[in-house]
JSON list of C-alpha atoms in Angstrom, two decimals:
[
{"chain": "D", "resi": 1, "resn": "MET", "atom": "CA", "xyz": [189.66, 119.32, 277.46]},
{"chain": "D", "resi": 2, "resn": "VAL", "atom": "CA", "xyz": [191.43, 118.23, 280.64]},
{"chain": "D", "resi": 3, "resn": "ASP", "atom": "CA", "xyz": [192.57, 121.82, 281.20]},
{"chain": "D", "resi": 4, "resn": "MET", "atom": "CA", "xyz": [189.00, 123.09, 281.18]},
{"chain": "D", "resi": 5, "resn": "HIS", "atom": "CA", "xyz": [188.09, 120.72, 284.02]},
{"chain": "D", "resi": 6, "resn": "VAL", "atom": "CA", "xyz": [191.23, 121.56, 285.99]},
{"chain": "D", "resi": 7, "resn": "GLY", "atom": "CA", "xyz": [190.25, 125.21, 285.59]},
{"chain": "D", "resi": 8, "resn": "ASN", "atom": "CA", "xyz": [186.84, 124.36, 287.02]},
{"chain": "D", "resi": 9, "resn": "TYR", "atom": "CA", "xyz": [188.41, 123.02, 290.22]},
{"chain": "D", "resi": 10, "resn": "LEU", "atom": "CA", "xyz": [190.91, 125.85, 290.36]},
{"chain": "D", "resi": 11, "resn": "GLY", "atom": "CA", "xyz": [187.91, 128.20, 290.34]},
{"chain": "D", "resi": 12, "resn": "LEU", "atom": "CA", "xyz": [186.21, 126.13, 293.02]},
{"chain": "D", "resi": 13, "resn": "VAL", "atom": "CA", "xyz": [189.24, 126.07, 295.33]},
{"chain": "D", "resi": 14, "resn": "HIS", "atom": "CA", "xyz": [189.91, 129.76, 294.67]},
{"chain": "D", "resi": 15, "resn": "GLY", "atom": "CA", "xyz": [186.39, 130.75, 295.65]},
{"chain": "D", "resi": 16, "resn": "SER", "atom": "CA", "xyz": [186.35, 128.38, 298.61]},
{"chain": "D", "resi": 17, "resn": "GLU", "atom": "CA", "xyz": [189.69, 129.65, 299.95]},
{"chain": "D", "resi": 18, "resn": "GLN", "atom": "CA", "xyz": [188.53, 133.25, 299.56]},
{"chain": "D", "resi": 19, "resn": "HIS", "atom": "CA", "xyz": [185.31, 132.55, 301.42]},
{"chain": "D", "resi": 20, "resn": "LEU", "atom": "CA", "xyz": [187.30, 130.76, 304.14]},
{"chain": "D", "resi": 21, "resn": "VAL", "atom": "CA", "xyz": [189.51, 133.86, 304.51]},
{"chain": "D", "resi": 22, "resn": "ASP", "atom": "CA", "xyz": [186.43, 136.09, 304.78]},
{"chain": "D", "resi": 23, "resn": "ALA", "atom": "CA", "xyz": [184.72, 133.76, 307.26]},
{"chain": "D", "resi": 24, "resn": "LEU", "atom": "CA", "xyz": [187.83, 133.46, 309.43]},
{"chain": "D", "resi": 25, "resn": "LYS", "atom": "CA", "xyz": [188.14, 137.24, 309.63]},
{"chain": "D", "resi": 26, "resn": "LYS", "atom": "CA", "xyz": [184.45, 137.61, 310.52]},
{"chain": "D", "resi": 27, "resn": "VAL", "atom": "CA", "xyz": [184.70, 134.98, 313.25]},
{"chain": "D", "resi": 28, "resn": "ALA", "atom": "CA", "xyz": [187.84, 136.70, 314.59]},
{"chain": "D", "resi": 29, "resn": "GLU", "atom": "CA", "xyz": [185.88, 139.97, 314.83]},
{"chain": "D", "resi": 30, "resn": "HIS", "atom": "CA", "xyz": [182.74, 138.43, 316.32]},
{"chain": "D", "resi": 31, "resn": "HIS", "atom": "CA", "xyz": [184.52, 136.40, 318.97]},
{"chain": "D", "resi": 32, "resn": "GLY", "atom": "CA", "xyz": [187.40, 138.68, 319.93]},
{"chain": "D", "resi": 33, "resn": "ASP", "atom": "CA", "xyz": [186.52, 138.14, 323.58]},
{"chain": "D", "resi": 34, "resn": "GLU", "atom": "CA", "xyz": [187.70, 134.52, 323.28]},
{"chain": "D", "resi": 35, "resn": "PRO", "atom": "CA", "xyz": [191.43, 134.57, 324.02]},
{"chain": "D", "resi": 36, "resn": "ASP", "atom": "CA", "xyz": [192.55, 132.24, 321.24]},
{"chain": "D", "resi": 37, "resn": "ILE", "atom": "CA", "xyz": [189.90, 132.74, 318.57]},
{"chain": "D", "resi": 38, "resn": "GLU", "atom": "CA", "xyz": [190.78, 136.19, 317.24]},
{"chain": "D", "resi": 39, "resn": "GLU", "atom": "CA", "xyz": [194.52, 135.58, 316.97]},
{"chain": "D", "resi": 40, "resn": "THR", "atom": "CA", "xyz": [194.27, 132.03, 315.64]},
{"chain": "D", "resi": 41, "resn": "CYS", "atom": "CA", "xyz": [191.57, 132.84, 313.09]},
{"chain": "D", "resi": 42, "resn": "ARG", "atom": "CA", "xyz": [193.69, 135.71, 311.75]},
{"chain": "D", "resi": 43, "resn": "LEU", "atom": "CA", "xyz": [196.70, 133.37, 311.49]},
{"chain": "D", "resi": 44, "resn": "LEU", "atom": "CA", "xyz": [194.66, 130.71, 309.69]},
{"chain": "D", "resi": 45, "resn": "ALA", "atom": "CA", "xyz": [193.26, 133.38, 307.35]},
{"chain": "D", "resi": 46, "resn": "SER", "atom": "CA", "xyz": [196.83, 134.37, 306.44]},
{"chain": "D", "resi": 47, "resn": "TRP", "atom": "CA", "xyz": [197.53, 130.76, 305.47]},
{"chain": "D", "resi": 48, "resn": "SER", "atom": "CA", "xyz": [194.53, 130.74, 303.13]},
{"chain": "D", "resi": 49, "resn": "GLU", "atom": "CA", "xyz": [195.60, 134.11, 301.70]},
{"chain": "D", "resi": 50, "resn": "LYS", "atom": "CA", "xyz": [198.97, 132.52, 300.91]},
{"chain": "D", "resi": 51, "resn": "HIS", "atom": "CA", "xyz": [197.13, 129.64, 299.21]},
{"chain": "D", "resi": 52, "resn": "LEU", "atom": "CA", "xyz": [195.35, 132.19, 297.02]},
{"chain": "D", "resi": 53, "resn": "GLU", "atom": "CA", "xyz": [198.73, 133.61, 295.96]},
{"chain": "D", "resi": 54, "resn": "HIS", "atom": "CA", "xyz": [199.90, 130.12, 294.94]},
{"chain": "D", "resi": 55, "resn": "LEU", "atom": "CA", "xyz": [196.83, 129.75, 292.74]},
{"chain": "D", "resi": 56, "resn": "GLY", "atom": "CA", "xyz": [197.91, 132.67, 290.53]},
{"chain": "D", "resi": 57, "resn": "LEU", "atom": "CA", "xyz": [200.47, 130.76, 288.49]},
{"chain": "D", "resi": 58, "resn": "LEU", "atom": "CA", "xyz": [198.25, 127.70, 288.23]},
{"chain": "D", "resi": 59, "resn": "VAL", "atom": "CA", "xyz": [195.37, 129.81, 286.90]},
{"chain": "D", "resi": 60, "resn": "GLN", "atom": "CA", "xyz": [197.72, 131.29, 284.28]},
{"chain": "D", "resi": 61, "resn": "LYS", "atom": "CA", "xyz": [198.58, 127.76, 283.17]},
{"chain": "D", "resi": 62, "resn": "TYR", "atom": "CA", "xyz": [195.16, 126.07, 283.31]},
{"chain": "D", "resi": 63, "resn": "GLY", "atom": "CA", "xyz": [192.66, 128.90, 283.37]},
{"chain": "D", "resi": 64, "resn": "GLU", "atom": "CA", "xyz": [189.89, 129.28, 285.89]},
{"chain": "D", "resi": 65, "resn": "SER", "atom": "CA", "xyz": [186.14, 128.82, 285.74]},
{"chain": "D", "resi": 66, "resn": "LYS", "atom": "CA", "xyz": [184.26, 131.04, 288.15]},
{"chain": "D", "resi": 67, "resn": "ASN", "atom": "CA", "xyz": [182.01, 129.02, 290.38]},
{"chain": "D", "resi": 68, "resn": "LEU", "atom": "CA", "xyz": [179.06, 130.14, 292.52]},
{"chain": "D", "resi": 69, "resn": "GLU", "atom": "CA", "xyz": [179.19, 127.11, 294.84]},
{"chain": "D", "resi": 70, "resn": "PRO", "atom": "CA", "xyz": [181.55, 128.67, 297.42]},
{"chain": "D", "resi": 71, "resn": "ALA", "atom": "CA", "xyz": [179.36, 131.76, 297.81]},
{"chain": "D", "resi": 72, "resn": "ASN", "atom": "CA", "xyz": [176.26, 129.62, 298.11]},
{"chain": "D", "resi": 73, "resn": "MET", "atom": "CA", "xyz": [177.95, 127.46, 300.74]},
{"chain": "D", "resi": 74, "resn": "GLU", "atom": "CA", "xyz": [178.98, 130.47, 302.83]},
{"chain": "D", "resi": 75, "resn": "LYS", "atom": "CA", "xyz": [175.45, 131.89, 302.65]},
{"chain": "D", "resi": 76, "resn": "ALA", "atom": "CA", "xyz": [174.05, 128.55, 303.81]},
{"chain": "D", "resi": 77, "resn": "LEU", "atom": "CA", "xyz": [176.48, 128.31, 306.72]},
{"chain": "D", "resi": 78, "resn": "PHE", "atom": "CA", "xyz": [177.02, 131.70, 308.34]},
{"chain": "D", "resi": 79, "resn": "HIS", "atom": "CA", "xyz": [174.01, 133.61, 309.64]},
{"chain": "D", "resi": 80, "resn": "GLY", "atom": "CA", "xyz": [175.39, 136.92, 310.83]},
{"chain": "D", "resi": 81, "resn": "PRO", "atom": "CA", "xyz": [177.25, 137.96, 313.96]},
{"chain": "D", "resi": 82, "resn": "GLN", "atom": "CA", "xyz": [176.08, 136.45, 317.21]},
{"chain": "D", "resi": 83, "resn": "LYS", "atom": "CA", "xyz": [177.65, 136.38, 320.64]},
{"chain": "D", "resi": 84, "resn": "GLY", "atom": "CA", "xyz": [177.93, 133.69, 323.24]},
{"chain": "D", "resi": 85, "resn": "SER", "atom": "CA", "xyz": [179.13, 130.15, 323.56]},
{"chain": "D", "resi": 86, "resn": "LEU", "atom": "CA", "xyz": [176.52, 128.59, 321.24]},
{"chain": "D", "resi": 87, "resn": "ALA", "atom": "CA", "xyz": [177.27, 131.17, 318.53]},
{"chain": "D", "resi": 88, "resn": "LEU", "atom": "CA", "xyz": [180.99, 130.38, 318.82]},
{"chain": "D", "resi": 89, "resn": "LEU", "atom": "CA", "xyz": [180.27, 126.65, 318.53]},
{"chain": "D", "resi": 90, "resn": "ARG", "atom": "CA", "xyz": [178.12, 127.20, 315.43]},
{"chain": "D", "resi": 91, "resn": "ASP", "atom": "CA", "xyz": [180.75, 129.45, 313.83]},
{"chain": "D", "resi": 92, "resn": "LEU", "atom": "CA", "xyz": [183.49, 126.87, 314.49]},
{"chain": "D", "resi": 93, "resn": "HIS", "atom": "CA", "xyz": [181.22, 124.18, 313.06]},
{"chain": "D", "resi": 94, "resn": "ASP", "atom": "CA", "xyz": [180.70, 126.27, 309.91]},
{"chain": "D", "resi": 95, "resn": "LEU", "atom": "CA", "xyz": [184.44, 126.97, 309.59]},
{"chain": "D", "resi": 96, "resn": "TRP", "atom": "CA", "xyz": [185.11, 123.24, 309.88]},
{"chain": "D", "resi": 97, "resn": "LEU", "atom": "CA", "xyz": [182.63, 122.52, 307.07]},
{"chain": "D", "resi": 98, "resn": "LEU", "atom": "CA", "xyz": [184.05, 125.24, 304.83]},
{"chain": "D", "resi": 99, "resn": "ALA", "atom": "CA", "xyz": [187.65, 124.12, 305.43]},
{"chain": "D", "resi": 100, "resn": "ASN", "atom": "CA", "xyz": [186.69, 120.55, 304.56]},
{"chain": "D", "resi": 101, "resn": "GLU", "atom": "CA", "xyz": [185.33, 121.81, 301.23]},
{"chain": "D", "resi": 102, "resn": "VAL", "atom": "CA", "xyz": [188.69, 123.48, 300.61]},
{"chain": "D", "resi": 103, "resn": "GLN", "atom": "CA", "xyz": [190.55, 120.31, 301.60]},
{"chain": "D", "resi": 104, "resn": "LEU", "atom": "CA", "xyz": [188.50, 118.19, 299.22]},
{"chain": "D", "resi": 105, "resn": "CYS", "atom": "CA", "xyz": [189.29, 120.59, 296.37]},
{"chain": "D", "resi": 106, "resn": "TRP", "atom": "CA", "xyz": [193.04, 120.32, 297.08]},
{"chain": "D", "resi": 107, "resn": "THR", "atom": "CA", "xyz": [192.75, 116.51, 297.13]},
{"chain": "D", "resi": 108, "resn": "VAL", "atom": "CA", "xyz": [190.91, 116.42, 293.79]},
{"chain": "D", "resi": 109, "resn": "LEU", "atom": "CA", "xyz": [193.44, 118.79, 292.21]},
{"chain": "D", "resi": 110, "resn": "GLU", "atom": "CA", "xyz": [196.34, 116.73, 293.56]},
{"chain": "D", "resi": 111, "resn": "GLN", "atom": "CA", "xyz": [194.92, 113.68, 291.83]},
{"chain": "D", "resi": 112, "resn": "ALA", "atom": "CA", "xyz": [194.68, 115.64, 288.59]},
{"chain": "D", "resi": 113, "resn": "ALA", "atom": "CA", "xyz": [198.28, 116.85, 289.05]},
{"chain": "D", "resi": 114, "resn": "GLN", "atom": "CA", "xyz": [199.46, 113.26, 289.34]},
{"chain": "D", "resi": 115, "resn": "ALA", "atom": "CA", "xyz": [197.56, 112.28, 286.19]},
{"chain": "D", "resi": 116, "resn": "LEU", "atom": "CA", "xyz": [199.01, 115.28, 284.33]},
{"chain": "D", "resi": 117, "resn": "ARG", "atom": "CA", "xyz": [202.49, 114.69, 285.79]},
{"chain": "D", "resi": 118, "resn": "ASP", "atom": "CA", "xyz": [202.50, 118.34, 286.82]},
{"chain": "D", "resi": 119, "resn": "ASP", "atom": "CA", "xyz": [205.00, 118.54, 289.66]},
{"chain": "D", "resi": 120, "resn": "GLU", "atom": "CA", "xyz": [204.29, 122.20, 290.43]},
{"chain": "D", "resi": 121, "resn": "LEU", "atom": "CA", "xyz": [200.53, 121.67, 290.70]},
{"chain": "D", "resi": 122, "resn": "GLU", "atom": "CA", "xyz": [201.12, 118.61, 292.87]},
{"chain": "D", "resi": 123, "resn": "ARG", "atom": "CA", "xyz": [203.52, 120.49, 295.16]},
{"chain": "D", "resi": 124, "resn": "VAL", "atom": "CA", "xyz": [201.08, 123.36, 295.65]},
{"chain": "D", "resi": 125, "resn": "CYS", "atom": "CA", "xyz": [198.20, 120.97, 296.35]},
{"chain": "D", "resi": 126, "resn": "GLN", "atom": "CA", "xyz": [200.26, 119.06, 298.91]},
{"chain": "D", "resi": 127, "resn": "GLU", "atom": "CA", "xyz": [201.50, 122.18, 300.68]},
{"chain": "D", "resi": 128, "resn": "CYS", "atom": "CA", "xyz": [198.12, 123.89, 300.77]},
{"chain": "D", "resi": 129, "resn": "GLY", "atom": "CA", "xyz": [196.41, 120.62, 301.68]},
{"chain": "D", "resi": 130, "resn": "ARG", "atom": "CA", "xyz": [198.72, 120.12, 304.66]},
{"chain": "D", "resi": 131, "resn": "GLU", "atom": "CA", "xyz": [197.96, 123.59, 306.00]},
{"chain": "D", "resi": 132, "resn": "THR", "atom": "CA", "xyz": [194.23, 123.14, 305.41]},
{"chain": "D", "resi": 133, "resn": "LYS", "atom": "CA", "xyz": [194.34, 119.89, 307.40]},
{"chain": "D", "resi": 134, "resn": "ARG", "atom": "CA", "xyz": [195.94, 121.86, 310.25]},
{"chain": "D", "resi": 135, "resn": "GLN", "atom": "CA", "xyz": [193.12, 124.42, 310.05]},
{"chain": "D", "resi": 136, "resn": "ILE", "atom": "CA", "xyz": [190.56, 121.60, 310.23]},
{"chain": "D", "resi": 137, "resn": "ALA", "atom": "CA", "xyz": [192.36, 120.06, 313.21]},
{"chain": "D", "resi": 138, "resn": "PHE", "atom": "CA", "xyz": [192.25, 123.38, 315.08]},
{"chain": "D", "resi": 139, "resn": "PHE", "atom": "CA", "xyz": [188.53, 123.79, 314.41]},
{"chain": "D", "resi": 140, "resn": "LEU", "atom": "CA", "xyz": [187.77, 120.26, 315.61]},
{"chain": "D", "resi": 141, "resn": "THR", "atom": "CA", "xyz": [189.87, 120.66, 318.75]},
{"chain": "D", "resi": 142, "resn": "ARG", "atom": "CA", "xyz": [188.22, 123.99, 319.54]},
{"chain": "D", "resi": 143, "resn": "ILE", "atom": "CA", "xyz": [184.75, 122.54, 318.83]},
{"chain": "D", "resi": 144, "resn": "LYS", "atom": "CA", "xyz": [185.42, 119.76, 321.34]},
{"chain": "D", "resi": 145, "resn": "GLN", "atom": "CA", "xyz": [186.47, 122.36, 323.87]},
{"chain": "D", "resi": 146, "resn": "ALA", "atom": "CA", "xyz": [183.49, 124.66, 323.26]},
{"chain": "D", "resi": 147, "resn": "ALA", "atom": "CA", "xyz": [180.73, 122.04, 322.99]},
{"chain": "D", "resi": 148, "resn": "PRO", "atom": "CA", "xyz": [180.29, 121.20, 326.70]},
{"chain": "D", "resi": 149, "resn": "GLN", "atom": "CA", "xyz": [180.11, 124.86, 327.70]},
{"chain": "D", "resi": 150, "resn": "ALA", "atom": "CA", "xyz": [177.72, 125.73, 324.88]},
{"chain": "D", "resi": 151, "resn": "LEU", "atom": "CA", "xyz": [175.39, 122.75, 325.16]},
{"chain": "D", "resi": 152, "resn": "VAL", "atom": "CA", "xyz": [175.33, 121.82, 328.83]},
{"chain": "D", "resi": 153, "resn": "VAL", "atom": "CA", "xyz": [175.88, 125.00, 330.82]},
{"chain": "D", "resi": 154, "resn": "ALA", "atom": "CA", "xyz": [172.78, 127.20, 330.79]}
]
């Protein structure tokens, strides 16, 4: 029975990582005029694509339950391409929220890995979790930089 629940979270993190990749690529396209956004978002998307590769072996071991939550979350967050400083701020805000969902999934799975004494699952969760924390840190730093321009300057 434990495996079925691990598979549920593997499905959740898989879907969340995939939606993060898609969102990062969309934001890179929409805000290519921002010097750092396009390049950094593409780099961060490549990290999440690597996380998806790591999930392959874990899914073979534990199975995977497809989950609609990640798609519903993306639909609730992103509202189509927009330009300008406020649109960039909102997109960064949405990326931050989505990445935190991914991070929480890695944390939950790491706890399960410890309970199962599954060193491989724990290693993957720690590695992917570290990179996801770096993604979150970038989004927060960039939000702090963008907020004054977007909210104060007319």
